[in-house]
mmCIF file of C-alpha atoms in Angstrom:
data_model
loop_
_atom_site.group_PDB
_atom_site.id
_atom_site.type_symbol
_atom_site.label_atom_id
_atom_site.label_comp_id
_atom_site.label_asym_id
_atom_site.label_seq_id
_atom_site.Cartn_x
_atom_site.Cartn_y
_atom_site.Cartn_z
ATOM 1 C CA UNK C 1 -0.149 0.248 -0.449
ATOM 2 C CA UNK C 2 1.228 2.988 -0.789
ATOM 3 C CA UNK C 3 0.951 6.272 1.810
ATOM 4 C CA UNK C 4 0.771 9.341 0.246
ATOM 5 C CA UNK C 5 0.937 12.299 2.383
ATOM 6 C CA UNK C 6 0.049 16.226 0.969
ATOM 7 C CA UNK C 7 1.106 18.720 3.219
ATOM 8 C CA UNK C 8 -0.620 21.786 2.137
ATOM 9 C CA UNK C 9 1.035 25.367 2.350
ATOM 10 C CA UNK C 10 -1.420 28.365 1.440
ATOM 11 C CA UNK C 11 -2.528 29.761 4.321
ATOM 12 C CA UNK C 12 -6.028 30.266 2.568
ATOM 13 C CA UNK C 13 -8.348 27.403 2.127
ATOM 14 C CA UNK C 14 -9.445 28.154 -1.341
ATOM 15 C CA UNK C 15 -6.015 28.631 -2.730
ATOM 16 C CA UNK C 16 -5.109 27.203 -6.145
ATOM 17 C CA UNK C 17 -1.793 24.943 -4.672
ATOM 18 C CA UNK C 18 -4.837 23.407 -2.659
ATOM 19 C CA UNK C 19 -6.291 22.308 -5.147
ATOM 20 C CA UNK C 20 -3.560 21.267 -6.999
ATOM 21 C CA UNK C 21 -2.506 19.189 -4.209
ATOM 22 C CA UNK C 22 -5.912 17.591 -4.295
ATOM 23 C CA UNK C 23 -5.258 17.152 -7.690
ATOM 24 C CA UNK C 24 -1.750 15.493 -8.044
ATOM 25 C CA UNK C 25 -3.373 12.973 -5.287
ATOM 26 C CA UNK C 26 -7.014 12.215 -6.719
ATOM 27 C CA UNK C 27 -4.486 11.028 -9.866
ATOM 28 C CA UNK C 28 -2.776 9.340 -7.638
ATOM 29 C CA UNK C 29 -5.445 7.113 -5.780
ATOM 30 C CA UNK C 30 -6.875 6.457 -9.165
ATOM 31 C CA UNK C 31 -4.565 5.181 -10.466
ATOM 32 C CA UNK C 32 -3.846 2.776 -7.795
ATOM 33 C CA UNK C 33 -6.499 1.224 -5.702
ATOM 34 C CA UNK C 34 -4.431 0.357 -2.361
ATOM 35 C CA UNK C 35 -3.466 4.171 -1.931
ATOM 36 C CA UNK C 36 -4.610 5.786 1.260
ATOM 37 C CA UNK C 37 -3.928 9.660 1.228
ATOM 38 C CA UNK C 38 -4.136 12.540 3.408
ATOM 39 C CA UNK C 39 -4.212 16.154 4.188
ATOM 40 C CA UNK C 40 -2.712 18.366 6.754
ATOM 41 C CA UNK C 41 -2.436 22.059 6.199
ATOM 42 C CA UNK C 42 0.376 23.587 7.775
ATOM 43 C CA UNK C 43 -0.935 27.099 8.203
ATOM 44 C CA UNK C 44 -0.341 27.014 12.371
ATOM 45 C CA UNK C 45 -0.007 23.859 12.479
ATOM 46 C CA UNK C 46 4.103 24.321 14.504
ATOM 47 C CA UNK C 47 2.214 27.348 17.025
ATOM 48 C CA UNK C 48 1.019 24.384 19.607
ATOM 49 C CA UNK C 49 2.150 20.661 20.223
ATOM 50 C CA UNK C 50 -0.382 19.878 19.143
ATOM 51 C CA UNK C 51 0.005 20.426 15.814
ATOM 52 C CA UNK C 52 3.480 20.136 15.685
ATOM 53 C CA UNK C 53 3.071 15.928 16.969
ATOM 54 C CA UNK C 54 0.352 15.718 13.990
ATOM 55 C CA UNK C 55 2.693 16.787 12.287
ATOM 56 C CA UNK C 56 5.650 14.616 12.773
ATOM 57 C CA UNK C 57 3.473 11.715 12.811
ATOM 58 C CA UNK C 58 1.819 12.518 9.295
ATOM 59 C CA UNK C 59 5.152 12.630 7.987
ATOM 60 C CA UNK C 60 6.465 9.326 9.620
ATOM 61 C CA UNK C 61 3.191 7.327 8.298
ATOM 62 C CA UNK C 62 4.206 8.611 4.755
ATOM 63 C CA UNK C 63 6.076 6.872 2.576
ATOM 64 C CA UNK C 64 5.783 9.748 -0.254
ATOM 65 C CA UNK C 65 5.460 14.084 0.585
ATOM 66 C CA UNK C 66 3.669 16.001 -1.828
ATOM 67 C CA UNK C 67 4.387 19.277 -0.707
ATOM 68 C CA UNK C 68 1.482 21.973 -2.396
ATOM 69 C CA UNK C 69 1.537 26.020 -1.966
ATOM 70 C CA UNK C 70 1.869 29.587 -2.915
ATOM 71 C CA UNK C 71 5.256 31.437 -3.508
ATOM 72 C CA UNK C 72 5.606 34.525 -1.939
ATOM 73 C CA UNK C 73 7.804 36.947 -2.517
ATOM 74 C CA UNK C 74 9.927 34.752 -4.550
ATOM 75 C CA UNK C 75 9.812 31.841 -2.091
ATOM 76 C CA UNK C 76 7.951 29.078 0.460
ATOM 77 C CA UNK C 77 5.838 30.819 2.684
ATOM 78 C CA UNK C 78 6.533 31.597 6.312
ATOM 79 C CA UNK C 79 4.953 28.446 7.651
ATOM 80 C CA UNK C 80 6.334 26.699 4.936
ATOM 81 C CA UNK C 81 9.748 26.656 6.090
ATOM 82 C CA UNK C 82 9.393 26.801 9.758
ATOM 83 C CA UNK C 83 7.174 23.193 8.567
ATOM 84 C CA UNK C 84 10.507 22.283 6.523
ATOM 85 C CA UNK C 85 12.790 23.608 9.758
ATOM 86 C CA UNK C 86 11.076 21.336 11.849
ATOM 87 C CA UNK C 87 11.439 18.355 9.693
ATOM 88 C CA UNK C 88 14.571 18.603 9.004
ATOM 89 C CA UNK C 89 15.560 19.132 12.730
ATOM 90 C CA UNK C 90 15.731 14.864 13.032
ATOM 91 C CA UNK C 91 16.686 13.715 9.019
ATOM 92 C CA UNK C 92 14.500 10.349 8.077
ATOM 93 C CA UNK C 93 16.946 7.484 9.373
ATOM 94 C CA UNK C 94 13.975 4.769 8.340
ATOM 95 C CA UNK C 95 15.160 2.018 6.319
ATOM 96 C CA UNK C 96 12.169 2.568 3.746
ATOM 97 C CA UNK C 97 13.116 5.441 1.252
ATOM 98 C CA UNK C 98 11.146 8.742 1.564
ATOM 99 C CA UNK C 99 10.314 10.229 -1.606
ATOM 100 C CA UNK C 100 9.059 14.107 -1.451
ATOM 101 C CA UNK C 101 7.422 15.583 -4.376
ATOM 102 C CA UNK C 102 7.242 19.422 -4.418
ATOM 103 C CA UNK C 103 4.115 21.657 -6.003
ATOM 104 C CA UNK C 104 4.502 25.465 -6.449
ATOM 105 C CA UNK C 105 2.020 27.690 -8.146
ATOM 106 C CA UNK C 106 3.220 32.058 -8.912
ATOM 107 C CA UNK C 107 0.455 34.387 -9.449
ATOM 108 C CA UNK C 108 2.282 36.057 -11.746
ATOM 109 C CA UNK C 109 2.652 34.580 -15.411
ATOM 110 C CA UNK C 110 5.460 33.362 -15.453
ATOM 111 C CA UNK C 111 6.620 30.042 -14.607
ATOM 112 C CA UNK C 112 9.948 31.135 -13.986
ATOM 113 C CA UNK C 113 9.165 33.116 -10.404
ATOM 114 C CA UNK C 114 8.933 29.226 -9.478
ATOM 115 C CA UNK C 115 12.245 27.890 -9.952
ATOM 116 C CA UNK C 116 13.963 29.032 -6.455
ATOM 117 C CA UNK C 117 10.859 27.051 -4.250
ATOM 118 C CA UNK C 118 11.860 24.378 -6.262
ATOM 119 C CA UNK C 119 15.330 24.310 -6.301
ATOM 120 C CA UNK C 120 14.771 25.407 -1.980
ATOM 121 C CA UNK C 121 12.680 22.361 -2.204
ATOM 122 C CA UNK C 122 14.715 19.306 -3.528
ATOM 123 C CA UNK C 123 17.859 21.540 -0.696
ATOM 124 C CA UNK C 124 14.991 20.289 1.487
ATOM 125 C CA UNK C 125 15.184 17.271 0.831
ATOM 126 C CA UNK C 126 18.956 16.270 0.792
ATOM 127 C CA UNK C 127 18.935 17.770 4.264
ATOM 128 C CA UNK C 128 16.568 15.991 5.054
ATOM 129 C CA UNK C 129 16.770 12.437 3.865
ATOM 130 C CA UNK C 130 14.173 11.884 1.524
ATOM 131 C CA UNK C 131 14.518 11.055 -1.539
ATOM 132 C CA UNK C 132 13.688 13.632 -4.272
ATOM 133 C CA UNK C 133 11.077 12.968 -6.607
ATOM 134 C CA UNK C 134 11.008 15.803 -8.653
ATOM 135 C CA UNK C 135 8.479 19.091 -9.189
ATOM 136 C CA UNK C 136 5.736 21.160 -10.550
ATOM 137 C CA UNK C 137 5.884 24.939 -11.082
ATOM 138 C CA UNK C 138 2.829 27.149 -12.151
ATOM 139 C CA UNK C 139 2.766 30.298 -12.991
ATOM 140 C CA UNK C 140 -0.285 32.437 -14.148
ATOM 141 C CA UNK C 141 -2.506 30.499 -10.701
ATOM 142 C CA UNK C 142 -5.225 33.775 -11.017
ATOM 143 C CA UNK C 143 -6.213 31.788 -14.147
ATOM 144 C CA UNK C 144 -7.082 28.177 -12.170
ATOM 145 C CA UNK C 145 -8.800 30.177 -9.808
ATOM 146 C CA UNK C 146 -9.317 27.818 -6.705
ATOM 147 C CA UNK C 147 -11.974 25.177 -8.668
ATOM 148 C CA UNK C 148 -10.863 21.476 -9.963
ATOM 149 C CA UNK C 149 -9.711 21.944 -13.297
ATOM 150 C CA UNK C 150 -12.388 19.867 -15.078
ATOM 151 C CA UNK C 151 -14.732 23.280 -13.793
ATOM 152 C CA UNK C 152 -11.582 25.356 -16.583
ATOM 153 C CA UNK C 153 -12.251 22.980 -19.097
ATOM 154 C CA UNK C 154 -9.248 22.895 -21.580
ATOM 155 C CA UNK C 155 -8.607 26.198 -20.427
ATOM 156 C CA UNK C 156 -6.577 24.003 -17.843
ATOM 157 C CA UNK C 157 -5.823 21.110 -20.224
ATOM 158 C CA UNK C 158 -1.695 21.254 -19.941
ATOM 159 C CA UNK C 159 -2.173 21.892 -16.295
ATOM 160 C CA UNK C 160 -4.430 18.828 -15.947
ATOM 161 C CA UNK C 161 -1.585 16.239 -18.335
ATOM 162 C CA UNK C 162 0.972 17.360 -16.296
ATOM 163 C CA UNK C 163 -0.675 16.536 -12.878
ATOM 164 C CA UNK C 164 -1.560 12.997 -14.863
ATOM 165 C CA UNK C 165 1.808 12.900 -15.623
ATOM 166 C CA UNK C 166 3.376 12.967 -12.440
ATOM 167 C CA UNK C 167 1.177 11.092 -10.274
ATOM 168 C CA UNK C 168 1.707 7.946 -12.745
ATOM 169 C CA UNK C 169 5.329 8.407 -12.452
ATOM 170 C CA UNK C 170 5.462 9.110 -8.591
ATOM 171 C CA UNK C 171 3.461 6.141 -9.049
ATOM 172 C CA UNK C 172 5.645 4.002 -10.987
ATOM 173 C CA UNK C 173 8.491 5.575 -7.721
ATOM 174 C CA UNK C 174 9.754 7.548 -10.808
ATOM 175 C CA UNK C 175 10.557 10.795 -10.415
ATOM 176 C CA UNK C 176 8.544 13.619 -11.827
ATOM 177 C CA UNK C 177 9.043 13.716 -16.086
ATOM 178 C CA UNK C 178 10.564 16.851 -17.661
ATOM 179 C CA UNK C 179 7.531 16.721 -20.006
ATOM 180 C CA UNK C 180 5.660 16.826 -17.046
ATOM 181 C CA UNK C 181 7.516 20.484 -15.982
ATOM 182 C CA UNK C 182 6.985 21.466 -19.057
ATOM 183 C CA UNK C 183 3.248 21.550 -19.602
ATOM 184 C CA UNK C 184 3.600 22.915 -16.719
ATOM 185 C CA UNK C 185 5.394 25.794 -17.171
ATOM 186 C CA UNK C 186 3.214 26.541 -20.321
ATOM 187 C CA UNK C 187 1.081 29.573 -20.400
ATOM 188 C CA UNK C 188 -2.545 29.143 -19.809
ATOM 189 C CA UNK C 189 -2.866 32.090 -21.792
ATOM 190 C CA UNK C 190 -1.041 35.066 -23.089
ATOM 191 C CA UNK C 191 0.436 37.042 -20.921
ATOM 192 C CA UNK C 192 -0.887 40.756 -22.457
ATOM 193 C CA UNK C 193 -4.353 39.153 -21.156
ATOM 194 C CA UNK C 194 -3.217 37.596 -18.442
ATOM 195 C CA UNK C 195 -2.087 40.801 -16.948
ATOM 196 C CA UNK C 196 -5.395 42.613 -18.138
ATOM 197 C CA UNK C 197 -8.005 40.851 -16.696
ATOM 198 C CA UNK C 198 -5.957 40.514 -13.339
ATOM 199 C CA UNK C 199 -5.728 43.899 -13.296
ATOM 200 C CA UNK C 200 -9.161 43.950 -13.728
ATOM 201 C CA UNK C 201 -9.517 41.532 -11.059
ATOM 202 C CA UNK C 202 -7.812 43.854 -8.199
ATOM 203 C CA UNK C 203 -9.346 46.916 -9.990
ATOM 204 C CA UNK C 204 -12.852 45.147 -9.052
ATOM 205 C CA UNK C 205 -11.961 43.593 -5.814
ATOM 206 C CA UNK C 206 -11.293 47.085 -4.711
ATOM 207 C CA UNK C 207 -14.180 48.861 -6.354
ATOM 208 C CA UNK C 208 -15.761 46.448 -4.167
ATOM 209 C CA UNK C 209 -14.225 47.777 -1.146
ATOM 210 C CA UNK C 210 -14.300 51.661 -2.104
ATOM 211 C CA UNK C 211 -10.680 51.765 -2.468
ATOM 212 C CA UNK C 212 -10.058 52.064 -6.086
ATOM 213 C CA UNK C 213 -9.437 55.867 -5.716
ATOM 214 C CA UNK C 214 -6.432 54.655 -3.133
ATOM 215 C CA UNK C 215 -4.557 51.770 -4.918
ATOM 216 C CA UNK C 216 -1.525 53.868 -4.747
ATOM 217 C CA UNK C 217 -1.128 55.129 -1.155
ATOM 218 C CA UNK C 218 1.695 55.512 0.293
ATOM 219 C CA UNK C 219 0.956 55.409 4.405
ATOM 220 C CA UNK C 220 4.443 54.864 5.018
ATOM 221 C CA UNK C 221 5.813 57.771 2.982
ATOM 222 C CA UNK C 222 8.725 60.402 4.612
ATOM 223 C CA UNK C 223 7.001 64.086 6.134
ATOM 224 C CA UNK O 1 22.750 56.251 5.679
ATOM 225 C CA UNK O 2 18.882 55.767 7.482
ATOM 226 C CA UNK O 3 19.511 51.532 7.599
ATOM 227 C CA UNK O 4 17.266 48.379 9.239
ATOM 228 C CA UNK O 5 18.159 45.666 9.999
ATOM 229 C CA UNK O 6 16.470 42.874 10.289
ATOM 230 C CA UNK O 7 18.118 40.336 13.006
ATOM 231 C CA UNK O 8 16.204 36.212 12.411
ATOM 232 C CA UNK O 9 19.849 34.611 14.397
ATOM 233 C CA UNK O 10 18.799 32.645 16.419
ATOM 234 C CA UNK O 11 19.315 34.275 20.266
ATOM 235 C CA UNK O 12 20.851 30.456 21.102
ATOM 236 C CA UNK O 13 23.829 30.002 18.211
ATOM 237 C CA UNK O 14 26.288 31.803 19.342
ATOM 238 C CA UNK O 15 28.203 31.170 15.949
ATOM 239 C CA UNK O 16 25.164 32.740 14.400
ATOM 240 C CA UNK O 17 25.029 35.759 16.655
ATOM 241 C CA UNK O 18 28.654 36.308 16.231
ATOM 242 C CA UNK O 19 28.180 37.389 12.038
ATOM 243 C CA UNK O 20 25.681 39.572 12.905
ATOM 244 C CA UNK O 21 27.967 41.347 15.948
ATOM 245 C CA UNK O 22 30.310 41.250 12.467
ATOM 246 C CA UNK O 23 27.979 42.646 10.410
ATOM 247 C CA UNK O 24 26.683 44.980 12.978
ATOM 248 C CA UNK O 25 30.432 46.341 13.502
ATOM 249 C CA UNK O 26 31.248 46.417 9.861
ATOM 250 C CA UNK O 27 27.437 48.656 9.322
ATOM 251 C CA UNK O 28 28.357 51.689 11.670
ATOM 252 C CA UNK O 29 32.358 51.206 9.971
ATOM 253 C CA UNK O 30 30.736 52.077 6.731
ATOM 254 C CA UNK O 31 28.624 54.780 8.291
ATOM 255 C CA UNK O 32 25.655 53.416 8.587
ATOM 256 C CA UNK O 33 22.209 54.387 10.606
ATOM 257 C CA UNK O 34 21.407 51.325 12.168
ATOM 258 C CA UNK O 35 17.746 50.386 13.398
ATOM 259 C CA UNK O 36 17.765 46.249 14.281
ATOM 260 C CA UNK O 37 14.052 44.513 14.405
ATOM 261 C CA UNK O 38 15.161 41.614 16.195
ATOM 262 C CA UNK O 39 12.596 38.883 14.776
ATOM 263 C CA UNK O 40 13.296 36.685 17.623
ATOM 264 C CA UNK O 41 11.703 38.779 19.911
ATOM 265 C CA UNK O 42 9.194 40.804 17.377
ATOM 266 C CA UNK O 43 5.718 39.369 17.523
ATOM 267 C CA UNK O 44 4.923 38.941 13.487
ATOM 268 C CA UNK O 45 2.139 37.112 11.755
ATOM 269 C CA UNK O 46 2.579 35.056 9.119
ATOM 270 C CA UNK O 47 0.797 36.718 6.025
ATOM 271 C CA UNK O 48 -2.656 35.564 5.150
ATOM 272 C CA UNK O 49 -2.102 36.198 1.343
ATOM 273 C CA UNK O 50 -5.612 38.008 1.696
ATOM 274 C CA UNK O 51 -4.966 41.424 -0.722
ATOM 275 C CA UNK O 52 -6.012 43.726 1.722
ATOM 276 C CA UNK O 53 -2.371 45.567 1.893
ATOM 277 C CA UNK O 54 -3.144 45.821 -1.575
ATOM 278 C CA UNK O 55 -7.116 46.088 -1.968
ATOM 279 C CA UNK O 56 -8.762 46.528 1.438
ATOM 280 C CA UNK O 57 -6.871 48.989 3.192
ATOM 281 C CA UNK O 58 -4.178 50.501 0.751
ATOM 282 C CA UNK O 59 -0.512 50.298 1.422
ATOM 283 C CA UNK O 60 -1.238 48.935 5.083
ATOM 284 C CA UNK O 61 -1.885 45.847 6.820
ATOM 285 C CA UNK O 62 -4.781 46.000 8.334
ATOM 286 C CA UNK O 63 -3.702 42.666 10.604
ATOM 287 C CA UNK O 64 -1.185 45.282 12.465
ATOM 288 C CA UNK O 65 1.647 43.673 14.637
ATOM 289 C CA UNK O 66 5.062 44.664 14.735
ATOM 290 C CA UNK O 67 5.986 44.066 10.966
ATOM 291 C CA UNK O 68 3.206 47.866 10.110
ATOM 292 C CA UNK O 69 6.319 49.645 12.042
ATOM 293 C CA UNK O 70 8.506 47.427 10.162
ATOM 294 C CA UNK O 71 7.236 48.017 7.062
ATOM 295 C CA UNK O 72 6.895 51.871 8.191
ATOM 296 C CA UNK O 73 11.539 51.920 8.628
ATOM 297 C CA UNK O 74 11.884 49.987 5.323
ATOM 298 C CA UNK O 75 10.017 52.590 3.376
ATOM 299 C CA UNK O 76 11.949 54.718 5.392
ATOM 300 C CA UNK O 77 15.533 52.784 4.775
ATOM 301 C CA UNK O 78 18.283 54.257 2.154
ATOM 302 C CA UNK O 79 18.991 50.416 2.794
ATOM 303 C CA UNK O 80 17.476 47.505 3.989
ATOM 304 C CA UNK O 81 19.547 44.390 5.421
ATOM 305 C CA UNK O 82 18.463 40.978 6.198
ATOM 306 C CA UNK O 83 20.350 38.741 7.869
ATOM 307 C CA UNK O 84 19.292 35.141 8.133
ATOM 308 C CA UNK O 85 20.507 31.742 8.786
ATOM 309 C CA UNK O 86 20.717 29.961 5.188
ATOM 310 C CA UNK O 87 17.660 27.170 5.369
ATOM 311 C CA UNK O 88 17.958 25.101 2.664
ATOM 312 C CA UNK O 89 18.948 28.027 0.785
ATOM 313 C CA UNK O 90 16.603 29.976 1.652
ATOM 314 C CA UNK O 91 16.028 33.012 4.316
ATOM 315 C CA UNK O 92 14.748 30.522 7.475
ATOM 316 C CA UNK O 93 11.400 31.046 9.052
ATOM 317 C CA UNK O 94 12.011 33.818 11.277
ATOM 318 C CA UNK O 95 13.660 36.205 8.795
ATOM 319 C CA UNK O 96 10.758 34.934 6.291
ATOM 320 C CA UNK O 97 7.726 35.767 8.201
ATOM 321 C CA UNK O 98 9.033 39.641 7.937
ATOM 322 C CA UNK O 99 9.538 40.007 4.323
ATOM 323 C CA UNK O 100 6.203 37.917 3.730
ATOM 324 C CA UNK O 101 4.574 41.335 5.329
ATOM 325 C CA UNK O 102 6.868 43.586 3.435
ATOM 326 C CA UNK O 103 4.521 43.215 -0.031
ATOM 327 C CA UNK O 104 2.393 46.293 1.604
ATOM 328 C CA UNK O 105 5.611 48.106 0.096
ATOM 329 C CA UNK O 106 4.809 47.231 -3.741
ATOM 330 C CA UNK O 107 1.725 48.091 -5.566
ATOM 331 C CA UNK O 108 -1.442 45.647 -6.555
ATOM 332 C CA UNK O 109 -0.631 46.994 -10.277
ATOM 333 C CA UNK O 110 1.885 45.352 -12.564
ATOM 334 C CA UNK O 111 5.133 46.282 -14.272
ATOM 335 C CA UNK O 112 4.794 45.630 -17.911
ATOM 336 C CA UNK O 113 8.439 45.089 -18.893
ATOM 337 C CA UNK O 114 10.007 42.240 -18.351
ATOM 338 C CA UNK O 115 9.682 39.890 -16.256
ATOM 339 C CA UNK O 116 6.761 40.131 -14.788
ATOM 340 C CA UNK O 117 6.318 42.572 -11.068
ATOM 341 C CA UNK O 118 4.371 44.674 -9.039
ATOM 342 C CA UNK O 119 5.033 48.231 -9.308
ATOM 343 C CA UNK O 120 6.446 49.896 -6.564
ATOM 344 C CA UNK O 121 4.187 51.209 -4.119
ATOM 345 C CA UNK O 122 7.553 54.287 -3.190
ATOM 346 C CA UNK O 123 9.765 56.797 -5.122
ATOM 347 C CA UNK O 124 12.563 55.480 -3.893
ATOM 348 C CA UNK O 125 12.822 51.839 -1.772
ATOM 349 C CA UNK O 126 15.670 50.214 -0.343
ATOM 350 C CA UNK O 127 18.568 48.993 -1.219
ATOM 351 C CA UNK O 128 18.920 45.710 -0.272
ATOM 352 C CA UNK O 129 21.766 43.507 1.243
ATOM 353 C CA UNK O 130 21.808 40.163 2.024
ATOM 354 C CA UNK O 131 23.714 38.044 4.891
ATOM 355 C CA UNK O 132 23.046 34.804 5.247
ATOM 356 C CA UNK O 133 24.822 32.587 8.006
ATOM 357 C CA UNK O 134 25.864 28.781 6.931
ATOM 358 C CA UNK O 135 27.569 26.380 9.656
ATOM 359 C CA UNK O 136 28.768 23.866 6.598
ATOM 360 C CA UNK O 137 29.644 25.489 3.411
ATOM 361 C CA UNK O 138 26.956 23.828 0.735
ATOM 362 C CA UNK O 139 27.387 25.145 -2.715
ATOM 363 C CA UNK O 140 23.873 24.631 -3.652
ATOM 364 C CA UNK O 141 22.688 26.625 -0.929
ATOM 365 C CA UNK O 142 25.061 29.323 -1.820
ATOM 366 C CA UNK O 143 23.672 29.102 -4.991
ATOM 367 C CA UNK O 144 20.670 29.574 -4.424
ATOM 368 C CA UNK O 145 20.915 32.072 -1.712
ATOM 369 C CA UNK O 146 22.447 34.794 -4.181
ATOM 370 C CA UNK O 147 19.733 34.100 -6.730
ATOM 371 C CA UNK O 148 16.686 35.063 -4.692
ATOM 372 C CA UNK O 149 18.336 38.523 -2.823
ATOM 373 C CA UNK O 150 18.926 39.116 -6.315
ATOM 374 C CA UNK O 151 14.669 38.187 -7.432
ATOM 375 C CA UNK O 152 13.578 40.345 -3.793
ATOM 376 C CA UNK O 153 15.951 43.093 -5.129
ATOM 377 C CA UNK O 154 13.838 42.883 -8.120
ATOM 378 C CA UNK O 155 10.597 42.776 -6.996
ATOM 379 C CA UNK O 156 11.142 45.183 -3.547
ATOM 380 C CA UNK O 157 12.614 47.910 -6.962
ATOM 381 C CA UNK O 158 16.093 47.544 -4.500
ATOM 382 C CA UNK O 159 18.143 50.080 -6.507
ATOM 383 C CA UNK O 160 21.208 47.974 -5.311
ATOM 384 C CA UNK O 161 21.891 44.388 -3.895
ATOM 385 C CA UNK O 162 23.889 41.801 -2.688
ATOM 386 C CA UNK O 163 24.202 38.713 -1.288
ATOM 387 C CA UNK O 164 26.963 37.451 1.550
ATOM 388 C CA UNK O 165 27.819 34.163 3.481
ATOM 389 C CA UNK O 166 29.452 34.030 6.314
ATOM 390 C CA UNK O 167 30.471 30.837 7.415
ATOM 391 C CA UNK O 168 32.667 29.611 10.942
ATOM 392 C CA UNK O 169 35.202 31.773 10.563
ATOM 393 C CA UNK O 170 37.274 35.077 12.818
ATOM 394 C CA UNK O 171 35.124 37.897 13.617
ATOM 395 C CA UNK O 172 37.447 40.308 11.661
ATOM 396 C CA UNK O 173 38.076 38.194 9.372
ATOM 397 C CA UNK O 174 33.657 38.101 8.804
ATOM 398 C CA UNK O 175 33.497 41.940 9.120
ATOM 399 C CA UNK O 176 35.707 42.426 6.271
ATOM 400 C CA UNK O 177 33.583 40.637 3.643
ATOM 401 C CA UNK O 178 30.763 42.594 4.796
ATOM 402 C CA UNK O 179 31.995 45.488 4.725
ATOM 403 C CA UNK O 180 33.436 44.774 1.344
ATOM 404 C CA UNK O 181 30.031 43.935 0.198
ATOM 405 C CA UNK O 182 28.789 47.356 1.471
ATOM 406 C CA UNK O 183 31.378 49.261 -0.860
ATOM 407 C CA UNK O 184 30.456 47.489 -3.648
ATOM 408 C CA UNK O 185 26.825 48.285 -3.342
ATOM 409 C CA UNK O 186 27.455 51.931 -2.898
ATOM 410 C CA UNK O 187 30.419 52.865 -4.399
#
């Protein structure tokens, strides 16, 4: 039986990274009925002893750990780093190898913004005594929303295909193939259109918040 | 030079704190007026990723804690120095929780040229000196850390940037490395 743990790194409950992580695990479970999956959100988890114990137990239970998280300021969010520091403090020395895979998504249209996060994940795997199974970096996550990929239709087809390939590879005990990484990095819509839609999204939120005329406010400007 | 230092050195790690001491001396040697945020003793909550600092209360995080004062200080500084143990090529979680909250210093609007980033909210933002502490040499982590500081500087619109790595060494040599980086940045 394969035991897969999803570490969800987004502080937001309906975030894109959580959706992508769940989609990957669903695919792995569909490929092998003997796969058992668990999800643990890292946000606030390490603030209490009970949470630290839960993370420790879930990590020890899994034979494959998948981290899915957004990119914050070019790197994994603070809470994700805290979880990684916690896990690497006692490198895995079990009899069976434990594999680690990472999915990162970014609101900028270019997937290259996720490269540092994937490098950090690879170094974490080495430090924590895990086998690095590769990862996927997605750009333009705003186009995916927090819905399922099926709800996004053909636009999300490259993402779905990349997750299919990653799930198959992880189930077979192989690392995520380069073809999956290339598909994940493929822009879902042209960059100018994506940026126009993203700007519109912020303006719409600001309109609803009645702050549209104050978006450029400088509250900390030197007097 | 108005300088803000984010000190993410663990209080119990004497070797790491020696590097911090060398850095502080280098900053004063180079004429910096330093205000320090000792992050291990500063209550800063992790960023919730809610975008409120962009669209709800533009330019300011609505969840008020010490990060608001830190953001105000950074907005008015000429140099931001971040000192942190290097965790897997990245900032430590202690340093990162402060840096994540600095996103209010940029605008939600996008800059359209080159690799996408947000436009700056303020006319000038500080230069960035990233100083990482590595307990033992790790070329892979060193390379990732240098790229990270470069990316942070690009996205925070820092006019200059340097990444410095300190390892177990004599205090005087660590101080010299930091002074050299400061001189290179502002020559």
